[in-house]
Amino acid sequence: MNPYKNLNIYGRDTIEQYKGRELYERPPHLFAIADAAYKAMKRRSKDTCIVISGESGAGKTEASKYIMQYIAAITNPGQRAEVERVKNILLKSNCVLEAFGNAKTNRNDNSSRFGKYMDINFDFKGDPIGGHINNYLLEKSRVIVQQSGERSFHSFYQLLQGGSEQLLRSLHLQKDASAYSYICPGAQLKCSINDGAEFKAVADAMKVIGFKQEEIQTVYKIVAAILHLGNLKFFVDGDTPIIENSKLVSVIAELLSTKAELVEKALLFRTVATGRDVIDKQHTEQEATYGRDAFAKAIYERLFCWIVTHINDVIEVKNYDTTVHGKNTVIGVLDIYGFEIFDNNSFEQFCINYCNEKLQQLFIQLVLKQEQEEYQREGIPWKHIDYFNNQVIVDLVEQQHKGIIAILDDACMNVGKVTDEMFLEALNSKLGKHAHFSSRKLCATDKTLEFDRDFRIKHYAGDVIYSVTGFIDKNKDTLFQDFKRLMYNSSNPVLKMMWPEGKLSITEVTKRPLTAATLFKNSMIALVDNLTLKEPYYVRCIKPNDKKSPQLFDEERCRHQVEYLGLLENVRVRRAGFAYRQSYEKFLHRYKMISEFTWPNHDLPSDKEAVRKLIECHGFQHDVAYGKTKLFIRTPRTLFTLEELHAKMLVRIVLFLQKVWRGTLARLRYRRTRAALTIARHYRRHKVRAHLRELLRRFRGVRDLPDRGRSIPWPAPPKVLLRFQEALQNIYHRWRAAELIRSVPPEVLPQLRAKVAAMELLKGHRADIGLQRAWQGNYIALKPDSPQSSGSFTPVANELKRKDKYMNILFSCHVRKVNRFNKVEDRAIFITDRHLYKMDPMKQYKVMKTIPLYNLVGLSVSNGKDQLVVFHTKDNKDLIVCLFSNGPSNDSRIGELVGVLASHFKREKRSLQVSVTNPVQCSLHGRKCTVSVETRVNQPQPDFTKHRSGFVLCVPGN
């Protein structure tokens, strides 16, 4: 019921109370109906529709907006951007369509002057993905004339009140609505619509929907052009028709993006083709006024249809593949004009009331007639409930060849001058005996009817008197072809698009277009057929009074509406009947999982017996009836209990399916992994075998090669054989070394071991190790090294052998030494396998100092080419010497000295520390000092000099 004021029962909190609830769980509410339709659509993948009906001003448009608001609020929990975009456009479209299709009437400040049916498309998850709007019979006559106390469409007043000064100036408009003939009757009327605020809201909504700025500007220009058209006045000067205020023609031409002379010609002349000849026929003043008004009405209607088409293009479901995205389901919302009884009822009210008769017939057919017939057909005990079937009134209007529309079309197609009075006479002669039709001629004593003007139809909602004045013209809906060509040739692409038939040439013959009444009848039949395919939900809007007062409740007025809407009969049928019915097969398909007797498949004689077993299993047998092919459930509570059981069991089934599916996936993954591992294992084996075969091929016969395979490149191993190949290479190198050593004479082996030891210690630290020459070892005994004194050294060496029992001579050489007293002297060192002897060559190689080798802990040498050696001892009495040769050879002997000592210590399993540094650290009787090496030009031979931190060994630079 329309409360005629805003109530706080449609907010977010109320939405949450009804979201997901069953019908019986909450008090009756618009949201309960919307939620029930949404759940039916989502649960059963069934298209549903919500039919909103009632008188004009009963609140149908507001109800449709609240339903749209609820559907938008409960969908898209994942906040997908595309779904949010569609929802915004669907909601904003209401605002735009109301501005251009609604108007203030005596019964309603925001009355829909067009019919609207909106399909909302949902994906398989229940989120809106698009939609489509169908519009029906815009009351375009309101553009040029309104009844007393009423206004034209909101768009005119919104533009004048909400448009900026700059916008109005560009459109040549002023804010005063009374300055424009078409809308001045409603200019001073009070209206609850805030035109200024609504103008901004509509502009914002059009931007959200996707209208470009130039398209919005074109809309304003068309609305302004219609206002200016209404101010055109015509008079005839002799035989020539003239426009009184011709300046307006230029304004209209500018707004419609065409030439002023073309506009003037279309208004004053009509181009007529007679055979091959084309002539311009002058209009009379009356014809020019008629043409102007027809042009204004047609422009506005084309504008409205273009807006609807533009919205449809934006929200249309695109690229939807049911095999990929699941089934696309629909909720339809029908918000169409209500039943109207005005002081003067014309062609528009006739069509509107016919539309309401069709919807009432649909309600009767689905709810009252078919339901009772179904009970009888299924063998359900039933006491028939009487109701008024308005099919007789529908037939009165739409029946082929006999109905009012057929008679009206016949009158419009007759040749010659046909008047509205002639049409009424045809009605009287053909429908005079119809119980629901009367006129003054048929009932001469009824003074409420005027002769030759009025006829009465007894509608389901009450008697309505229609005036035939204008029926013929409005049904023909004549618009001269000149105006269509004028608009088609406009330089504005939007206007050109609205008038595609303007491209026809003047002489081209076209098929007679269908009349307005026939077009409307066809659209109503298509609408009813569409609604029949959907599961309907009804919202019946009731007006509490005719004064739009929130304080007044007219009981008689409400009782009348309840009666003619058939609500009492509906309640009786619903109360005595069953809330839900379904075929046994479909019922089992949905609910078989809630009983062990029917899940997964039953073994009972028939589906009917299986359903009976399921119902008895849950104790619902007293609330159902079994038909021949269907199960009937009396109360919604039983159905909702079944749904709850279904929902609970569905969770278990889903978990079971998930478990099975996850197990299947795990097994598949296991098999794939095992197969991959098997393949990898065999592949690795293959790679290993291939690598080993390649190694065998490359190193076959390696013993016979001169270099024992040193020049053979090793193949790159697989990753798994990296460590294996490293070990194998080590084994190979050891084998090759053993083979090389085996080929070396025994007497050369000690020298070879010494060179290896020297290389390990000095390679990378000193440039010249002396590996390329033969190591003599006992250089003092050689004549080239000491030609004068070699004869005196041998007896001393033999004496020391007898005395100290050494076995082998390791090394001997002349040296220059420095002591702690900074004294530099030439000496000789003689190293055996037991001692290191310091000798004086000038005194027949007298032994000056003996150092047992076990007392020797390390050696230090420099990293240059000099011959500096420091012998480190345990008692910190280091020996600092520089090796030199008295003979012509100047070979470095540092490497040999380090090598023979290191090799000897290694055989003795003792460690010998060898460091390569510059300067060299040493200790003389416990005093730390350093010995550095410097190269000097013109230095004849190596020599030690004193330095503050120790000593400096100066060596020749050339």
Tab-separated table of N, CA, C and O in Angstrom, residues 186-251:
chain	number	residue	atom	x	y	z
A	186	GLY	N	1.194	23.594	-16.962
A	186	GLY	CA	1.698	22.988	-15.730
A	186	GLY	C	2.816	23.765	-15.092
A	186	GLY	O	3.457	23.285	-14.131
A	187	ALA	N	3.100	24.978	-15.600
A	187	ALA	CA	4.264	25.728	-15.120
A	187	ALA	C	4.142	26.142	-13.667
A	187	ALA	O	5.125	26.160	-12.921
A	188	GLN	N	2.924	26.492	-13.227
A	188	GLN	CA	2.738	27.017	-11.874
A	188	GLN	C	2.269	25.947	-10.888
A	188	GLN	O	1.998	26.260	-9.728
A	189	LEU	N	2.161	24.709	-11.341
A	189	LEU	CA	1.652	23.652	-10.459
A	189	LEU	C	2.709	23.225	-9.454
A	189	LEU	O	3.899	23.127	-9.772
A	190	LYS	N	2.279	22.947	-8.230
A	190	LYS	CA	3.199	22.420	-7.216
A	190	LYS	C	3.415	20.928	-7.469
A	190	LYS	O	2.479	20.201	-7.761
A	191	CYS	N	4.672	20.527	-7.334
A	191	CYS	CA	5.020	19.123	-7.589
A	191	CYS	C	6.090	18.697	-6.601
A	191	CYS	O	6.993	19.486	-6.264
A	192	SER	N	5.992	17.461	-6.132
A	192	SER	CA	6.965	16.972	-5.145
A	192	SER	C	8.324	16.665	-5.784
A	192	SER	O	9.292	16.406	-5.073
A	193	ILE	N	8.406	16.709	-7.111
A	193	ILE	CA	9.671	16.461	-7.807
A	193	ILE	C	10.515	17.731	-7.781
A	193	ILE	O	10.044	18.804	-8.172
A	194	ASN	N	11.768	17.626	-7.310
A	194	ASN	CA	12.697	18.761	-7.319
A	194	ASN	C	13.387	18.787	-8.681
A	194	ASN	O	14.364	18.076	-8.915
A	195	ASP	N	12.884	19.631	-9.582
A	195	ASP	CA	13.358	19.610	-10.964
A	195	ASP	C	14.840	19.955	-11.077
A	195	ASP	O	15.570	19.350	-11.867
A	196	GLY	N	15.302	20.926	-10.310
A	196	GLY	CA	16.706	21.337	-10.392
A	196	GLY	C	17.653	20.218	-9.978
A	196	GLY	O	18.639	19.915	-10.658
A	197	ALA	N	17.360	19.587	-8.823
A	197	ALA	CA	18.218	18.497	-8.335
A	197	ALA	C	18.144	17.285	-9.262
A	197	ALA	O	19.155	16.618	-9.522
A	198	GLU	N	16.935	17.005	-9.778
A	198	GLU	CA	16.777	15.844	-10.657
A	198	GLU	C	17.533	16.028	-11.971
A	198	GLU	O	18.025	15.061	-12.555
A	199	PHE	N	17.643	17.266	-12.459
A	199	PHE	CA	18.384	17.509	-13.692
A	199	PHE	C	19.838	17.068	-13.543
A	199	PHE	O	20.388	16.384	-14.418
A	200	LYS	N	20.451	17.442	-12.424
A	200	LYS	CA	21.847	17.046	-12.183
A	200	LYS	C	21.955	15.532	-12.025
A	200	LYS	O	22.891	14.897	-12.544
A	201	ALA	N	20.990	14.925	-11.317
A	201	ALA	CA	21.021	13.472	-11.113
A	201	ALA	C	20.904	12.729	-12.444
A	201	ALA	O	21.596	11.731	-12.681
A	202	VAL	N	20.031	13.242	-13.331
A	202	VAL	CA	19.851	12.593	-14.633
A	202	VAL	C	21.115	12.728	-15.477
A	202	VAL	O	21.544	11.778	-16.142
A	203	ALA	N	21.739	13.925	-15.457
A	203	ALA	CA	22.971	14.135	-16.230
A	203	ALA	C	24.073	13.190	-15.746
A	203	ALA	O	24.791	12.578	-16.555
A	204	ASP	N	24.210	13.067	-14.412
A	204	ASP	CA	25.224	12.148	-13.861
A	204	ASP	C	24.911	10.700	-14.236
A	204	ASP	O	25.817	9.926	-14.568
A	205	ALA	N	23.618	10.337	-14.181
A	205	ALA	CA	23.223	8.962	-14.516
A	205	ALA	C	23.533	8.654	-15.980
A	205	ALA	O	23.988	7.556	-16.312
A	206	MET	N	23.304	9.609	-16.861
A	206	MET	CA	23.579	9.385	-18.284
A	206	MET	C	25.070	9.175	-18.523
A	206	MET	O	25.472	8.355	-19.370
A	207	LYS	N	25.898	9.880	-17.766
A	207	LYS	CA	27.346	9.674	-17.909
A	207	LYS	C	27.742	8.286	-17.413
A	207	LYS	O	28.577	7.614	-18.036
A	208	VAL	N	27.151	7.843	-16.287
A	208	VAL	CA	27.450	6.516	-15.758
A	208	VAL	C	27.039	5.442	-16.759
A	208	VAL	O	27.760	4.457	-16.976
A	209	ILE	N	25.868	5.629	-17.369
A	209	ILE	CA	25.370	4.645	-18.328
A	209	ILE	C	26.272	4.551	-19.548
A	209	ILE	O	26.455	3.469	-20.116
A	210	GLY	N	26.879	5.673	-19.944
A	210	GLY	CA	27.792	5.632	-21.086
A	210	GLY	C	27.426	6.573	-22.211
A	210	GLY	O	27.951	6.450	-23.326
A	211	PHE	N	26.523	7.543	-21.960
A	211	PHE	CA	26.206	8.542	-22.970
A	211	PHE	C	27.402	9.488	-23.120
A	211	PHE	O	27.952	9.968	-22.122
A	212	LYS	N	27.794	9.753	-24.351
A	212	LYS	CA	28.875	10.706	-24.595
A	212	LYS	C	28.347	12.125	-24.381
A	212	LYS	O	27.143	12.370	-24.445
A	213	GLN	N	29.282	13.066	-24.174
A	213	GLN	CA	28.879	14.444	-23.895
A	213	GLN	C	28.119	15.038	-25.067
A	213	GLN	O	27.123	15.743	-24.875
A	214	GLU	N	28.544	14.726	-26.304
A	214	GLU	CA	27.834	15.284	-27.468
A	214	GLU	C	26.439	14.669	-27.597
A	214	GLU	O	25.513	15.325	-28.082
A	215	GLU	N	26.269	13.411	-27.146
A	215	GLU	CA	24.942	12.787	-27.179
A	215	GLU	C	24.021	13.435	-26.145
A	215	GLU	O	22.838	13.670	-26.419
A	216	ILE	N	24.551	13.707	-24.957
A	216	ILE	CA	23.752	14.393	-23.934
A	216	ILE	C	23.344	15.785	-24.432
A	216	ILE	O	22.197	16.226	-24.234
A	217	GLN	N	24.286	16.462	-25.103
A	217	GLN	CA	23.980	17.791	-25.638
A	217	GLN	C	22.887	17.709	-26.705
A	217	GLN	O	22.004	18.583	-26.771
A	218	THR	N	22.900	16.643	-27.505
A	218	THR	CA	21.858	16.459	-28.528
A	218	THR	C	20.490	16.256	-27.872
A	218	THR	O	19.475	16.771	-28.357
A	219	VAL	N	20.459	15.525	-26.753
A	219	VAL	CA	19.202	15.327	-26.027
A	219	VAL	C	18.631	16.680	-25.585
A	219	VAL	O	17.434	16.962	-25.749
A	220	TYR	N	19.491	17.522	-25.027
A	220	TYR	CA	19.033	18.855	-24.594
A	220	TYR	C	18.523	19.672	-25.783
A	220	TYR	O	17.513	20.386	-25.688
A	221	LYS	N	19.213	19.566	-26.925
A	221	LYS	CA	18.802	20.327	-28.109
A	221	LYS	C	17.433	19.885	-28.608
A	221	LYS	O	16.601	20.718	-29.008
A	222	ILE	N	17.172	18.556	-28.570
A	222	ILE	CA	15.876	18.056	-29.028
A	222	ILE	C	14.760	18.545	-28.121
A	222	ILE	O	13.697	18.997	-28.582
A	223	VAL	N	14.989	18.489	-26.783
A	223	VAL	CA	13.977	18.959	-25.825
A	223	VAL	C	13.711	20.452	-26.046
A	223	VAL	O	12.553	20.913	-26.064
A	224	ALA	N	14.781	21.236	-26.249
A	224	ALA	CA	14.625	22.678	-26.486
A	224	ALA	C	13.901	22.945	-27.799
A	224	ALA	O	13.039	23.842	-27.882
A	225	ALA	N	14.220	22.167	-28.843
A	225	ALA	CA	13.567	22.364	-30.150
A	225	ALA	C	12.070	22.132	-30.041
A	225	ALA	O	11.266	22.853	-30.667
A	226	ILE	N	11.661	21.138	-29.224
A	226	ILE	CA	10.224	20.874	-29.049
A	226	ILE	C	9.556	22.060	-28.368
A	226	ILE	O	8.444	22.477	-28.759
A	227	LEU	N	10.216	22.634	-27.354
A	227	LEU	CA	9.641	23.812	-26.678
A	227	LEU	C	9.477	24.969	-27.657
A	227	LEU	O	8.457	25.675	-27.635
A	228	HIS	N	10.478	25.170	-28.507
A	228	HIS	CA	10.383	26.266	-29.491
A	228	HIS	C	9.323	25.966	-30.553
A	228	HIS	O	8.630	26.889	-31.019
A	229	LEU	N	9.169	24.691	-30.939
A	229	LEU	CA	8.137	24.335	-31.914
A	229	LEU	C	6.750	24.728	-31.403
A	229	LEU	O	5.888	25.194	-32.165
A	230	GLY	N	6.525	24.533	-30.104
A	230	GLY	CA	5.217	24.852	-29.536
A	230	GLY	C	4.875	26.325	-29.624
A	230	GLY	O	3.688	26.705	-29.569
A	231	ASN	N	5.890	27.191	-29.743
A	231	ASN	CA	5.648	28.642	-29.790
A	231	ASN	C	5.462	29.161	-31.213
A	231	ASN	O	5.240	30.350	-31.415
A	232	LEU	N	5.606	28.248	-32.207
A	232	LEU	CA	5.360	28.686	-33.593
A	232	LEU	C	3.864	28.938	-33.814
A	232	LEU	O	3.025	28.148	-33.380
A	233	LYS	N	3.543	30.046	-34.497
A	233	LYS	CA	2.141	30.368	-34.809
A	233	LYS	C	2.018	30.587	-36.315
A	233	LYS	O	2.915	31.126	-36.950
A	234	PHE	N	0.885	30.132	-36.844
A	234	PHE	CA	0.675	30.219	-38.292
A	234	PHE	C	-0.535	31.108	-38.606
A	234	PHE	O	-1.487	31.183	-37.821
A	235	PHE	N	-0.462	31.794	-39.736
A	235	PHE	CA	-1.644	32.485	-40.269
A	235	PHE	C	-1.538	32.455	-41.796
A	235	PHE	O	-0.484	32.167	-42.362
A	236	VAL	N	-2.660	32.712	-42.453
A	236	VAL	CA	-2.710	32.636	-43.918
A	236	VAL	C	-2.917	34.034	-44.477
A	236	VAL	O	-3.855	34.743	-44.079
A	237	ASP	N	-2.013	34.429	-45.353
A	237	ASP	CA	-2.118	35.725	-46.038
A	237	ASP	C	-2.614	35.447	-47.456
A	237	ASP	O	-1.844	35.058	-48.335
A	238	GLY	N	-3.903	35.587	-47.626
A	238	GLY	CA	-4.491	35.207	-48.909
A	238	GLY	C	-4.533	33.688	-48.986
A	238	GLY	O	-5.216	33.038	-48.203
A	239	ASP	N	-3.788	33.131	-49.913
A	239	ASP	CA	-3.699	31.673	-50.029
A	239	ASP	C	-2.357	31.150	-49.513
A	239	ASP	O	-2.098	29.956	-49.575
A	240	THR	N	-1.510	32.040	-49.045
A	240	THR	CA	-0.147	31.637	-48.660
A	240	THR	C	-0.048	31.497	-47.144
A	240	THR	O	-0.319	32.467	-46.412
A	241	PRO	N	0.352	30.322	-46.658
A	241	PRO	CA	0.558	30.153	-45.220
A	241	PRO	C	1.876	30.805	-44.793
A	241	PRO	O	2.879	30.718	-45.500
A	242	ILE	N	1.863	31.476	-43.659
A	242	ILE	CA	3.046	32.213	-43.165
A	242	ILE	C	3.241	31.890	-41.684
A	242	ILE	O	2.269	31.734	-40.929
A	243	ILE	N	4.536	31.813	-41.288
A	243	ILE	CA	4.868	31.642	-39.862
A	243	ILE	C	4.986	33.019	-39.243
A	243	ILE	O	5.760	33.871	-39.703
A	244	GLU	N	4.233	33.240	-38.191
A	244	GLU	CA	4.140	34.567	-37.579
A	244	GLU	C	5.474	34.975	-36.956
A	244	GLU	O	5.947	36.083	-37.166
A	245	ASN	N	6.079	34.117	-36.152
A	245	ASN	CA	7.361	34.423	-35.504
A	245	ASN	C	8.461	33.600	-36.180
A	245	ASN	O	8.916	32.589	-35.662
A	246	SER	N	8.903	34.077	-37.342
A	246	SER	CA	9.812	33.304	-38.201
A	246	SER	C	11.219	33.180	-37.609
A	246	SER	O	11.985	32.301	-38.024
A	247	LYS	N	11.594	34.046	-36.655
A	247	LYS	CA	12.930	33.939	-36.060
A	247	LYS	C	13.131	32.604	-35.353
A	247	LYS	O	14.235	32.076	-35.268
A	248	LEU	N	12.024	32.065	-34.846
A	248	LEU	CA	12.126	30.775	-34.145
A	248	LEU	C	12.534	29.649	-35.084
A	248	LEU	O	13.115	28.651	-34.655
A	249	VAL	N	12.211	29.821	-36.382
A	249	VAL	CA	12.566	28.773	-37.345
A	249	VAL	C	14.084	28.597	-37.391
A	249	VAL	O	14.601	27.467	-37.440
A	250	SER	N	14.818	29.725	-37.389
A	250	SER	CA	16.286	29.645	-37.406
A	250	SER	C	16.819	28.972	-36.148
A	250	SER	O	17.781	28.195	-36.196
A	251	VAL	N	16.185	29.262	-35.001
A	251	VAL	CA	16.601	28.637	-33.734
A	251	VAL	C	16.382	27.125	-33.801
A	251	VAL	O	17.258	26.326	-33.442
